[in-house]
Tab-separated table of C-alpha atoms in Angstrom:
chain	number	residue	atom	x	y	z
Z	11	MET	CA	-72.307	5.935	124.640
Z	12	ASN	CA	-70.183	7.584	127.217
Z	13	ALA	CA	-68.955	11.216	126.940
Z	14	LEU	CA	-65.360	9.826	127.646
Z	15	ALA	CA	-65.516	8.037	124.161
Z	16	VAL	CA	-67.042	11.169	122.462
Z	17	ARG	CA	-64.294	13.252	123.757
Z	18	GLY	CA	-61.896	10.460	122.704
Z	19	LEU	CA	-63.428	10.834	119.259
Z	20	PHE	CA	-62.907	14.301	118.948
Z	21	PHE	CA	-59.331	13.956	120.442
Z	22	ALA	CA	-58.550	11.167	117.835
Z	23	LEU	CA	-59.651	13.258	114.910
Z	24	GLY	CA	-58.044	16.373	115.969
Z	25	SER	CA	-54.855	14.368	116.729
Z	26	PHE	CA	-55.230	12.860	113.166
Z	27	ALA	CA	-55.084	16.381	111.527
Z	28	LEU	CA	-52.311	17.610	113.836
Z	29	ALA	CA	-50.325	14.516	113.572
Z	30	THR	CA	-50.438	14.468	109.719
Z	31	LEU	CA	-49.695	18.278	109.768
Z	32	LEU	CA	-46.707	17.815	112.232
Z	33	LEU	CA	-45.414	14.839	110.207
Z	34	ALA	CA	-45.522	17.032	106.914
Z	35	ALA	CA	-43.940	19.782	108.885
Z	36	CYS	CA	-40.960	17.552	110.216
Z	37	GLY	CA	-40.301	15.928	107.227
Z	38	GLY	CA	-40.553	19.015	104.752
Z	39	GLU	CA	-37.859	21.033	103.378
Z	40	THR	CA	-36.259	23.083	106.065
Z	41	SER	CA	-36.666	26.794	105.670
Z	42	ALA	CA	-33.511	28.746	104.973
Z	43	GLU	CA	-31.943	30.112	108.077
Z	44	THR	CA	-32.373	33.463	108.863
Z	45	THR	CA	-29.136	35.376	108.188
Z	46	SER	CA	-28.183	39.033	108.297
Z	47	THR	CA	-25.870	38.530	105.370
Z	48	PRO	CA	-27.065	40.507	102.641
Z	49	LEU	CA	-28.383	38.731	99.481
Z	50	SER	CA	-25.800	38.682	96.436
Z	51	GLU	CA	-27.169	40.624	93.299
Z	52	GLY	CA	-28.213	37.517	91.584
Z	53	ASP	CA	-29.963	36.052	94.553
Z	54	GLN	CA	-31.519	39.571	94.940
Z	55	VAL	CA	-32.999	39.118	91.298
Z	56	VAL	CA	-33.923	35.473	91.984
Z	57	ALA	CA	-35.891	36.440	95.162
Z	58	ASP	CA	-37.440	39.482	93.640
Z	59	LEU	CA	-38.505	37.532	90.284
Z	60	GLY	CA	-39.618	34.442	92.319
Z	61	LEU	CA	-37.311	32.418	90.181
Z	62	HIS	CA	-36.701	28.843	90.765
Z	63	GLY	CA	-33.138	28.611	89.634
Z	64	VAL	CA	-29.824	29.113	91.617
Z	65	ALA	CA	-27.908	32.466	90.957
Z	66	LEU	CA	-24.405	32.496	90.249
Z	67	GLY	CA	-21.650	34.900	89.025
Z	68	PRO	CA	-22.590	35.460	85.475
Z	69	LEU	CA	-20.765	33.436	82.856
Z	70	GLU	CA	-20.413	33.694	79.168
Z	71	ARG	CA	-22.290	31.871	76.713
Z	72	PRO	CA	-19.709	29.114	75.945
Z	73	ASP	CA	-18.071	28.942	72.638
Z	74	PHE	CA	-18.059	25.368	71.350
Z	75	VAL	CA	-18.840	23.430	68.081
Z	76	LEU	CA	-20.580	20.079	68.121
Z	77	THR	CA	-22.808	18.309	65.341
Z	78	ASP	CA	-26.552	18.041	65.372
Z	79	THR	CA	-28.781	15.279	64.800
Z	80	GLU	CA	-28.842	16.115	61.088
Z	81	GLY	CA	-25.093	15.841	60.718
Z	82	ALA	CA	-24.672	19.454	60.454
Z	83	ALA	CA	-21.786	21.477	62.712
Z	84	TYR	CA	-23.667	23.523	65.443
Z	85	ASP	CA	-22.005	26.565	66.768
Z	86	PHE	CA	-23.570	26.735	70.210
Z	87	ARG	CA	-22.738	30.663	70.770
Z	88	ALA	CA	-23.759	31.856	67.324
Z	89	GLU	CA	-26.885	29.752	66.936
Z	90	THR	CA	-28.285	30.621	70.522
Z	91	SER	CA	-27.055	34.034	70.828
Z	92	GLY	CA	-29.581	36.573	72.066
Z	93	VAL	CA	-32.311	33.946	73.025
Z	94	VAL	CA	-33.272	32.209	76.417
Z	95	THR	CA	-31.170	29.108	75.996
Z	96	LEU	CA	-31.452	25.895	78.413
Z	97	LEU	CA	-28.289	24.003	77.979
Z	98	TYR	CA	-28.075	20.254	79.201
Z	99	PHE	CA	-25.414	17.783	79.278
Z	100	GLY	CA	-26.876	14.222	79.565
Z	101	TYR	CA	-27.367	10.997	77.912
Z	102	THR	CA	-30.285	9.278	76.521
Z	103	ASN	CA	-29.961	6.017	78.371
Z	104	CYS	CA	-30.159	7.907	81.546
Z	105	PRO	CA	-32.693	5.975	84.081
Z	106	ASP	CA	-33.892	9.195	86.017
Z	107	VAL	CA	-32.547	12.978	86.141
Z	108	CYS	CA	-32.541	13.229	82.255
Z	109	PRO	CA	-36.069	12.258	81.381
Z	110	VAL	CA	-37.477	14.040	84.261
Z	111	HIS	CA	-35.784	17.244	83.349
Z	112	PHE	CA	-37.120	17.026	79.774
Z	113	SER	CA	-40.485	15.959	80.522
Z	114	ASN	CA	-40.898	18.464	82.718
Z	115	ILE	CA	-39.586	21.498	80.673
Z	116	ALA	CA	-41.418	19.883	77.720
Z	117	ALA	CA	-44.578	19.944	79.629
Z	118	ALA	CA	-44.007	23.648	80.843
Z	119	LEU	CA	-43.355	25.036	77.263
Z	120	LYS	CA	-46.452	23.018	75.943
Z	121	GLN	CA	-48.598	25.249	78.279
Z	122	ALA	CA	-46.656	28.406	77.776
Z	123	PRO	CA	-47.745	31.239	75.404
Z	124	SER	CA	-46.507	30.951	72.114
Z	125	GLU	CA	-44.273	33.979	72.424
Z	126	VAL	CA	-42.459	32.263	75.137
Z	127	ARG	CA	-42.172	28.995	73.231
Z	128	ARG	CA	-40.879	30.565	70.141
Z	129	ASN	CA	-38.155	32.331	72.228
Z	130	VAL	CA	-36.632	29.476	74.277
Z	131	THR	CA	-34.082	27.195	72.729
Z	132	VAL	CA	-33.477	23.888	74.599
Z	133	VAL	CA	-30.078	22.177	73.888
Z	134	PHE	CA	-29.331	18.668	74.674
Z	135	VAL	CA	-25.886	17.341	74.483
Z	136	GLY	CA	-25.435	13.597	74.548
Z	137	VAL	CA	-22.196	12.964	76.752
Z	138	ASP	CA	-22.411	9.072	76.125
Z	139	ALA	CA	-20.640	9.094	72.784
Z	140	PRO	CA	-20.774	5.366	72.085
Z	141	ARG	CA	-24.461	5.110	72.804
Z	142	ASP	CA	-25.911	8.610	71.832
Z	143	THR	CA	-26.020	8.375	68.176
Z	144	PRO	CA	-27.687	11.170	66.108
Z	145	GLN	CA	-30.736	8.829	65.432
Z	146	ARG	CA	-30.897	7.923	68.995
Z	147	VAL	CA	-30.653	11.306	70.341
Z	148	ARG	CA	-33.278	12.655	67.842
Z	149	GLU	CA	-35.709	9.868	68.696
Z	150	TRP	CA	-35.024	10.581	72.617
Z	151	LEU	CA	-35.760	14.085	72.071
Z	152	ASP	CA	-38.773	13.974	69.980
Z	153	PHE	CA	-40.516	11.923	72.537
Z	154	PHE	CA	-40.536	15.052	74.520
Z	155	ASP	CA	-40.364	18.019	72.043
Z	156	ALA	CA	-39.429	17.886	68.317
Z	157	ASP	CA	-38.128	21.405	68.475
Z	158	PHE	CA	-35.378	20.594	71.314
Z	159	ILE	CA	-32.110	20.582	69.722
Z	160	GLY	CA	-29.722	17.581	70.237
Z	161	LEU	CA	-25.803	17.598	69.889
Z	162	ILE	CA	-23.488	14.825	69.777
Z	163	GLY	CA	-19.592	15.031	69.001
Z	164	THR	CA	-16.219	12.892	69.800
Z	165	GLN	CA	-15.312	12.108	73.242
Z	166	GLN	CA	-12.828	15.036	72.993
Z	167	GLU	CA	-15.293	17.475	71.391
Z	168	LEU	CA	-17.907	16.658	74.244
Z	169	GLU	CA	-15.246	17.146	76.925
Z	170	ALA	CA	-14.353	20.446	75.517
Z	171	SER	CA	-17.668	21.574	75.570
Z	172	GLN	CA	-18.344	20.775	78.821
Z	173	VAL	CA	-15.057	22.545	80.038
Z	174	ALA	CA	-16.066	25.615	77.958
Z	175	ALA	CA	-19.527	25.501	80.029
Z	176	ALA	CA	-17.440	25.344	82.965
Z	177	THR	CA	-18.872	21.993	84.313
Z	178	PRO	CA	-16.983	18.776	85.076
Z	179	PRO	CA	-16.837	16.464	81.849
Z	180	ALA	CA	-19.199	13.348	82.263
Z	181	PHE	CA	-17.523	9.967	82.805
Z	182	VAL	CA	-18.751	6.239	82.970
Z	183	ASP	CA	-19.828	5.306	86.377
Z	184	GLU	CA	-21.051	2.029	87.060
Z	185	GLU	CA	-22.882	-1.023	85.587
Z	186	PHE	CA	-26.504	-0.904	85.241
Z	187	GLU	CA	-29.129	-3.388	84.002
Z	188	GLY	CA	-26.452	-4.988	81.330
Z	189	GLY	CA	-25.328	-1.592	80.553
Z	190	TYR	CA	-23.592	1.271	82.526
Z	191	THR	CA	-24.545	4.629	84.054
Z	192	VAL	CA	-22.843	8.063	83.069
Z	193	ALA	CA	-22.163	10.441	85.859
Z	194	HIS	CA	-22.802	14.009	84.465
Z	195	ALA	CA	-23.707	17.401	85.630
Z	196	GLY	CA	-27.414	17.239	86.904
Z	197	TRP	CA	-27.885	21.080	86.421
Z	198	LEU	CA	-29.563	22.851	83.326
Z	199	PHE	CA	-27.744	26.051	82.500
Z	200	LEU	CA	-30.053	28.734	81.537
Z	201	TYR	CA	-28.429	31.726	79.156
Z	202	THR	CA	-30.543	34.815	78.897
Z	203	PRO	CA	-30.488	37.108	76.047
Z	204	ASP	CA	-27.587	39.034	77.264
Z	205	ASP	CA	-25.555	36.197	76.407
Z	206	LEU	CA	-24.727	35.387	80.049
Z	207	MET	CA	-25.513	32.378	82.287
Z	208	HIS	CA	-26.995	34.022	85.692
Z	209	LEU	CA	-28.942	30.913	86.557
Z	210	ARG	CA	-28.489	27.295	86.820
Z	211	TYR	CA	-31.332	24.693	87.687
Z	212	PRO	CA	-30.778	21.713	89.869
Z	213	THR	CA	-33.102	18.367	89.724
Z	214	GLY	CA	-36.180	19.189	91.377
Z	215	VAL	CA	-37.730	22.344	89.665
Z	216	PRO	CA	-41.403	21.668	88.971
Z	217	GLN	CA	-43.296	22.089	85.800
Z	218	SER	CA	-45.016	25.212	87.080
Z	219	GLY	CA	-41.423	26.522	88.185
Z	220	TRP	CA	-40.216	26.027	84.587
Z	221	ALA	CA	-43.309	27.818	83.074
Z	222	HIS	CA	-43.049	30.957	85.469
Z	223	ASP	CA	-39.359	31.098	85.059
Z	224	LEU	CA	-39.339	30.761	81.219
Z	225	GLU	CA	-41.983	33.497	80.587
Z	226	VAL	CA	-40.410	36.009	83.052
Z	227	LEU	CA	-37.067	35.826	81.518
Z	228	VAL	CA	-38.451	35.727	77.830
Z	229	ARG	CA	-40.633	38.994	78.713
Z	230	GLU	CA	-38.331	40.673	81.124
Z	231	GLY	CA	-34.869	39.303	80.352
Z	232	TRP	CA	-32.237	39.574	83.262
Z	233	PRO	CA	-32.447	42.925	84.858
Z	234	ALA	CA	-29.641	45.292	84.010
Z	235	LYS	CA	-27.531	46.577	86.644
G	1	MET	CA	-33.556	-8.736	96.473
G	2	ASN	CA	-34.980	-5.280	97.403
G	3	VAL	CA	-36.527	-5.510	100.815
G	4	ALA	CA	-38.454	-2.830	102.997
G	5	TRP	CA	-40.841	-2.750	105.683
G	6	TRP	CA	-43.773	-0.690	103.749
G	7	CYS	CA	-43.920	0.718	100.458
G	8	SER	CA	-42.954	4.234	100.041
G	9	ALA	CA	-41.779	6.693	97.463
G	10	GLN	CA	-38.317	5.951	96.211
G	11	LYS	CA	-36.089	7.910	94.038
G	12	ALA	CA	-34.913	4.622	92.405
G	13	THR	CA	-36.067	4.051	88.678
G	14	TRP	CA	-39.182	1.854	88.637
G	15	THR	CA	-38.862	-1.789	87.895
G	16	TRP	CA	-40.868	-4.712	87.399
G	17	ALA	CA	-38.467	-6.907	89.594
G	18	PRO	CA	-40.503	-7.823	92.739
G	19	GLN	CA	-39.930	-5.899	95.916
G	20	TYR	CA	-40.487	-7.693	99.205
G	21	TYR	CA	-42.377	-5.710	102.149
G	22	PRO	CA	-42.505	-7.831	105.036
G	23	GLY	CA	-44.293	-5.201	107.236
G	24	ILE	CA	-47.326	-5.784	105.140
G	25	TRP	CA	-47.025	-9.422	105.371
G	26	LEU	CA	-47.164	-9.382	108.800
G	27	VAL	CA	-50.201	-6.960	109.093
G	28	MET	CA	-51.941	-9.173	106.612
G	29	LEU	CA	-51.015	-12.356	108.673
G	30	ALA	CA	-52.083	-10.968	112.068
G	31	LEU	CA	-55.440	-9.987	110.371
G	32	LEU	CA	-55.965	-13.346	109.155
G	33	VAL	CA	-54.761	-15.157	112.098
G	34	GLY	CA	-56.783	-12.788	114.679
G	35	TYR	CA	-60.078	-13.744	112.364
G	36	ILE	CA	-59.399	-17.429	112.468
G	37	TYR	CA	-58.787	-17.196	116.204
G	38	ALA	CA	-61.816	-15.345	116.904
G	39	VAL	CA	-64.174	-17.532	114.842
G	40	ARG	CA	-62.719	-20.880	116.338
G	41	ARG	CA	-61.716	-19.779	119.870
G	42	VAL	CA	-63.853	-16.877	120.714
G	43	GLY	CA	-67.246	-17.268	118.608
G	44	PRO	CA	-68.385	-20.337	120.036
G	45	SER	CA	-69.001	-18.650	123.469
G	46	LYS	CA	-70.608	-15.447	121.831
G	47	VAL	CA	-73.484	-17.187	119.970
G	48	ALA	CA	-76.479	-19.502	121.004
G	49	LEU	CA	-75.712	-23.361	120.531
G	50	ASP	CA	-78.139	-23.483	117.325
G	51	GLU	CA	-76.548	-20.422	115.775
G	52	PRO	CA	-73.477	-20.701	113.218
G	53	VAL	CA	-70.466	-18.539	114.722
G	54	VAL	CA	-69.904	-17.523	111.149
G	55	THR	CA	-71.663	-18.065	107.722
G	56	ARG	CA	-70.105	-19.204	104.730
G	57	SER	CA	-71.079	-16.135	103.021
G	58	GLN	CA	-69.433	-14.041	105.786
G	59	VAL	CA	-66.133	-16.148	105.443
G	60	THR	CA	-65.987	-15.521	101.524
G	61	SER	CA	-66.590	-11.844	102.009
G	62	PHE	CA	-63.946	-11.461	104.462
G	63	GLY	CA	-61.560	-13.698	102.342
G	64	ALA	CA	-62.442	-11.419	99.354
G	65	GLY	CA	-61.739	-8.271	101.415
G	66	TRP	CA	-58.317	-9.791	102.645
G	67	VAL	CA	-57.181	-10.652	99.344
G	68	LEU	CA	-57.987	-7.425	97.861
G	69	LEU	CA	-56.540	-5.532	100.397
G	70	TRP	CA	-53.420	-7.316	100.279
G	71	LEU	CA	-53.419	-6.853	96.599
G	72	ALA	CA	-53.958	-3.180	96.949
G	73	THR	CA	-51.122	-2.670	99.605
G	74	ASP	CA	-48.303	-4.899	98.494
G	75	TRP	CA	-46.392	-4.892	95.275
G	76	PRO	CA	-46.823	-3.698	92.681
G	77	LEU	CA	-49.918	-1.528	93.352
G	78	GLY	CA	-49.019	-0.542	96.428
G	79	ALA	CA	-45.440	0.523	95.520
G	80	LEU	CA	-46.503	1.961	92.271
G	81	GLY	CA	-49.221	4.187	94.388
G	82	ALA	CA	-46.642	4.994	96.898
G	83	GLY	CA	-44.153	6.607	94.649
G	84	TYR	CA	-44.708	6.416	90.942
G	85	LEU	CA	-48.315	6.655	89.621
G	86	LEU	CA	-51.082	8.609	91.063
G	87	THR	CA	-53.523	6.701	88.943
G	88	ALA	CA	-52.250	3.458	90.935
G	89	HIS	CA	-52.711	5.396	94.335
G	90	MET	CA	-56.073	6.374	93.633
G	91	ILE	CA	-57.124	2.870	92.390
G	92	GLN	CA	-55.693	1.637	95.873
G	93	TYR	CA	-57.772	4.359	97.729
G	94	VAL	CA	-61.032	3.580	95.986
G	95	ALA	CA	-60.396	-0.107	96.606
G	96	TYR	CA	-59.595	0.456	100.458
G	97	SER	CA	-62.727	2.892	100.739
G	98	LEU	CA	-65.497	1.312	98.755
G	99	VAL	CA	-64.605	-2.390	98.169
G	100	VAL	CA	-62.342	-3.711	100.994
G	101	ALA	CA	-63.907	-2.090	103.768
G	102	PRO	CA	-67.378	-3.060	103.076
G	103	LEU	CA	-66.172	-6.639	102.455
G	104	LEU	CA	-64.343	-6.827	105.388
G	105	LEU	CA	-67.221	-5.415	107.462
G	106	ARG	CA	-69.744	-7.984	105.570
G	107	GLY	CA	-67.298	-10.730	106.665
G	108	THR	CA	-67.462	-10.128	110.136
G	109	PRO	CA	-70.098	-11.472	112.171
G	110	PRO	CA	-71.845	-8.853	114.801
G	111	TRP	CA	-70.364	-10.472	117.921
G	112	MET	CA	-66.975	-9.841	116.460
G	113	ARG	CA	-67.578	-6.352	115.699
G	114	GLU	CA	-68.648	-5.895	119.206
G	115	LEU	CA	-65.532	-7.850	120.484
G	116	VAL	CA	-63.169	-5.407	118.096
G	117	LEU	CA	-65.100	-2.219	119.118
G	118	ASN	CA	-65.186	-3.007	122.815
G	119	ALA	CA	-61.178	-3.802	122.656
G	120	PRO	CA	-59.354	-1.185	124.858
G	121	GLY	CA	-58.413	1.972	123.312
G	122	LEU	CA	-61.002	1.853	120.454
G	123	GLY	CA	-63.621	3.893	122.367
G	124	PRO	CA	-62.921	6.887	119.808
G	125	LEU	CA	-63.583	4.254	117.072
G	126	ARG	CA	-66.704	3.140	118.389
G	127	ALA	CA	-68.082	6.427	119.082
G	128	LEU	CA	-67.623	7.472	115.340
G	129	THR	CA	-69.206	4.163	114.543
G	130	GLU	CA	-72.433	4.998	116.214
G	131	ARG	CA	-72.466	8.877	114.799
G	132	PRO	CA	-73.073	8.467	110.814
G	133	PHE	CA	-72.932	12.237	110.246
G	134	LEU	CA	-69.797	12.517	112.133
G	135	ALA	CA	-68.090	9.296	110.449
G	136	PHE	CA	-69.224	11.074	107.254
G	137	ILE	CA	-67.454	13.992	108.264
G	138	ALA	CA	-64.163	12.436	109.400
G	139	PHE	CA	-64.109	10.358	106.200
G	140	ASN	CA	-63.979	13.204	104.108
G	141	LEU	CA	-61.784	15.144	106.448
G	142	VAL	CA	-59.106	12.232	106.240
G	143	LEU	CA	-59.563	12.299	102.430
G	144	ALA	CA	-59.029	16.057	102.014
G	145	VAL	CA	-56.057	16.307	104.615
G	146	SER	CA	-54.438	13.124	103.456
G	147	HIS	CA	-54.542	14.539	99.799
G	148	LEU	CA	-53.023	17.728	100.511
G	149	SER	CA	-50.007	18.082	98.511
G	150	PHE	CA	-47.574	18.911	101.084
G	151	VAL	CA	-48.844	16.107	103.245
G	152	SER	CA	-48.860	13.523	100.634
G	153	ASP	CA	-45.208	14.760	99.199
G	154	THR	CA	-44.004	14.498	102.733
G	155	LEU	CA	-45.352	11.164	104.109
G	156	LYS	CA	-44.874	9.122	101.086
G	157	PRO	CA	-41.185	8.932	101.017
G	158	ILE	CA	-41.330	7.629	104.763
G	159	GLN	CA	-42.247	4.146	105.141
G	160	PHE	CA	-43.984	4.640	108.404
G	161	GLY	CA	-45.668	7.792	106.894
G	162	GLN	CA	-47.293	5.603	104.001
G	163	MET	CA	-48.233	3.008	106.482
G	164	PHE	CA	-49.816	5.593	108.435
G	165	LEU	CA	-51.941	6.855	105.548
G	166	ASP	CA	-52.831	3.177	104.387
G	167	VAL	CA	-53.963	2.501	107.993
G	168	ILE	CA	-55.885	5.574	108.371
G	169	TRP	CA	-57.645	5.331	105.180
G	170	LEU	CA	-58.744	1.792	105.841
G	171	LEU	CA	-59.824	2.423	109.519
G	172	ILE	CA	-61.815	5.525	108.483
G	173	ALA	CA	-63.600	3.505	105.809
G	174	LEU	CA	-64.209	0.872	108.191
G	175	ALA	CA	-65.716	3.471	110.528
G	176	PHE	CA	-67.855	4.954	107.936
G	177	TRP	CA	-69.247	1.821	106.528
G	178	THR	CA	-69.984	0.660	110.049
G	179	ALA	CA	-71.604	3.774	110.708
G	180	ILE	CA	-73.909	3.774	107.618
G	181	GLY	CA	-74.129	0.106	107.204
G	182	SER	CA	-72.105	-1.905	104.729
G	183	PHE	CA	-73.846	-3.635	101.713
G	184	GLY	CA	-76.594	-5.689	102.927
G	185	ASP	CA	-76.546	-4.352	106.497
G	186	ASP	CA	-79.402	-2.101	106.009
G	187	GLU	CA	-82.217	-4.033	107.386
G	188	GLU	CA	-80.510	-4.900	110.949
G	189	HIS	CA	-78.957	-1.365	110.917
G	190	THR	CA	-80.547	1.131	113.234
G	191	LEU	CA	-79.596	4.171	111.096
G	192	ALA	CA	-82.691	5.960	109.518
G	193	HIS	CA	-83.097	5.208	105.824
G	194	GLY	CA	-83.256	8.844	104.990
G	195	LYS	CA	-79.964	9.473	106.759
G	196	ARG	CA	-78.125	6.723	104.994
G	197	LEU	CA	-79.384	7.932	101.594
G	198	LEU	CA	-77.928	11.522	102.328
G	199	CYS	CA	-74.848	9.974	103.650
G	200	ILE	CA	-74.056	8.110	100.544
G	201	ILE	CA	-75.384	10.949	98.288
G	202	GLY	CA	-72.621	13.208	99.870
G	203	MET	CA	-70.293	10.509	99.329
G	204	THR	CA	-70.997	10.816	95.548
G	205	VAL	CA	-70.458	14.672	95.622
G	206	LEU	CA	-67.490	15.384	97.894
G	207	PRO	CA	-64.770	13.405	96.376
G	208	THR	CA	-65.362	15.117	93.017
G	209	ILE	CA	-64.045	18.055	94.395
G	210	PRO	CA	-60.465	16.894	94.830
G	211	GLY	CA	-61.153	14.668	91.487
G	212	ALA	CA	-61.812	18.054	89.551
G	213	PHE	CA	-58.551	19.680	90.842
G	214	PHE	CA	-56.435	16.591	89.513
G	215	VAL	CA	-58.344	16.619	86.111
G	216	PHE	CA	-58.259	20.419	85.541
G	217	SER	CA	-55.087	21.560	87.403
G	218	GLU	CA	-52.543	23.055	84.792
G	219	PHE	CA	-49.530	21.325	86.245
G	220	PRO	CA	-48.839	18.372	88.649
G	221	ILE	CA	-49.858	18.701	91.970
G	222	TYR	CA	-47.741	16.253	93.681
G	223	THR	CA	-43.865	16.421	93.477
G	224	THR	CA	-43.846	12.655	94.405
G	225	TYR	CA	-45.204	11.942	91.175
G	226	GLU	CA	-44.049	14.506	88.979
G	227	PHE	CA	-40.504	13.775	89.768
G	228	ALA	CA	-40.692	10.004	89.764
G	229	THR	CA	-39.200	8.257	86.842
G	230	ARG	CA	-41.907	7.163	84.523
G	231	ALA	CA	-43.150	3.676	85.150
G	232	PHE	CA	-44.621	3.839	81.575
G	233	ALA	CA	-42.526	5.995	79.069
G	234	ASP	CA	-45.687	7.410	77.159
G	235	PHE	CA	-47.559	8.033	80.521
G	236	SER	CA	-46.614	11.764	81.536
G	237	ALA	CA	-47.006	12.897	85.240
G	238	ARG	CA	-49.862	15.177	83.949
G	239	ASP	CA	-51.690	12.641	82.103
G	240	ASP	CA	-51.459	10.406	85.098
G	241	GLN	CA	-53.019	13.053	87.332
G	242	VAL	CA	-55.705	13.358	84.933
G	243	ILE	CA	-56.640	9.788	84.877
G	244	ALA	CA	-56.439	9.556	88.674
G	245	GLY	CA	-58.657	12.450	88.823
G	246	LEU	CA	-61.214	10.349	86.651
G	247	VAL	CA	-60.831	7.526	88.587
G	248	MET	CA	-61.658	9.517	91.885
G	249	TRP	CA	-64.528	11.623	90.200
G	250	VAL	CA	-65.952	8.807	88.107
G	251	GLY	CA	-64.440	5.585	89.279
G	252	MET	CA	-66.122	5.837	92.464
G	253	MET	CA	-69.570	6.210	91.157
G	254	PRO	CA	-70.417	2.683	90.324
G	255	PHE	CA	-69.864	1.334	93.863
G	256	LEU	CA	-71.900	4.152	95.476
G	257	MET	CA	-74.501	4.000	93.027
G	258	VAL	CA	-75.014	0.351	93.708
G	259	ARG	CA	-75.037	1.184	97.472
G	260	LEU	CA	-77.549	4.110	96.902
G	261	ALA	CA	-79.721	1.807	95.009
G	262	LEU	CA	-79.529	-1.026	97.789
G	263	ALA	CA	-80.327	1.567	100.557
G	264	PHE	CA	-83.112	2.855	98.340
G	265	PHE	CA	-84.651	-0.688	97.592
G	266	VAL	CA	-84.331	-1.626	101.470
G	267	TRP	CA	-86.153	1.509	102.451
G	268	SER	CA	-88.770	1.079	100.030
G	269	GLN	CA	-89.452	-2.410	101.069
G	270	ALA	CA	-89.533	-1.364	104.515
G	271	GLU	CA	-92.016	1.379	103.946
G	272	SER	CA	-94.152	-1.394	101.747
G	273	ARG	CA	-94.036	-3.589	104.865
G	274	ARG	CA	-95.181	-0.861	107.265
G	275	ALA	CA	-97.796	0.184	104.911
G	276	GLY	CA	-99.041	-3.475	104.825
G	277	GLN	CA	-99.206	-3.710	108.871
G	278	ILE	CA	-101.206	-0.341	108.738
């Protein structure tokens, strides 16, 4: 065995480690550009608390009434006031974003301390009126967590609730596997005990992120000015 | 018809409708054609007239390794492992490392190994095959680095990234098993029996570390699998990770135990023969 081949071996092993790290670095998320613009108050809180949501100017907890899966009227603002609340407009036939969101939130809450679990309300609004029947919504949510609240309504009620939450109403999008998909907001809206929405969450928040954020917001709330 | 060069992590919902990966077919075809060409055209000039170019057992081993390599790389296992189920990936990894590589090596006659290892540019691989301890380190280094979450999550969505991982896993396993001896190679192999046993025992210990991380981690480690649509509705990302950890932790054991037993048996026979001669 000549020394050249041995040097080549070490070079190859080093190259593997380097190439793997470089490929990972090149393909990874680009870091935020350095900017001299000062952070907004919300962004500062997000940074200080290490939250995973996106800050936005606070919006009031929306005021709408829909029907829960037991058939009773559910006044969203009154029922959830003062509690950390996650609100999501989705549909039970969703092939991707909705089940991933709910699976991750449910998994995070299962790992969370009981104090956190007790003080978080998760509300799902089924925006696909023809297919999101009370029974279907209940079954779908029970798959993740039986404590999650499911709401349904007529097309008009659903649209009004989305407008109240300052999100564009969902609409039938395209054919999919013999049915159709619905274009809807992929964000989860989070309301803090001060009855304001300071944060919304995009797709892609990991279970560990949910666990961290829900615990921080239940225990500390949104910092007062 | 869904066609792509190589399996990679996709954002699309998992479907059991077949996907086609011509890159995988080309590599498999090249491997098969290369083997047949070497046996028919090159082999006769490399062995004595009264020796077979390749034995039936070697052809069977190579064939079995080739079929398993294809099954582990192509749809559905390869596609599931690339982006939907960590368990599928782990089955694929264990297959490459502990089944496919030893079978391919067992199916390769010594003259063919020499031919491949002397090919231009393969000097480093040859050097690795002649240094068992280094091969052992390299195998575990590749195992560790390629399973770091940011490496895996970045490479898996890229077709050539996943291809790179598949190739490197197979190559390093081939180098490792060449260095310490594949199943049934012990008698002709030059490595001291004790060193071989140490390497195999080491192999039973080191993969338990990442395996334990998978099993005991509170949350999913890889975003690739955490955010994938579920291939099986009742099988959560966390459950998937636990099973994958058990596959890595426990699933590798039977193969390594068989290899360890074989190595010990051959060593004991060699010692008995030596004692008889004395």
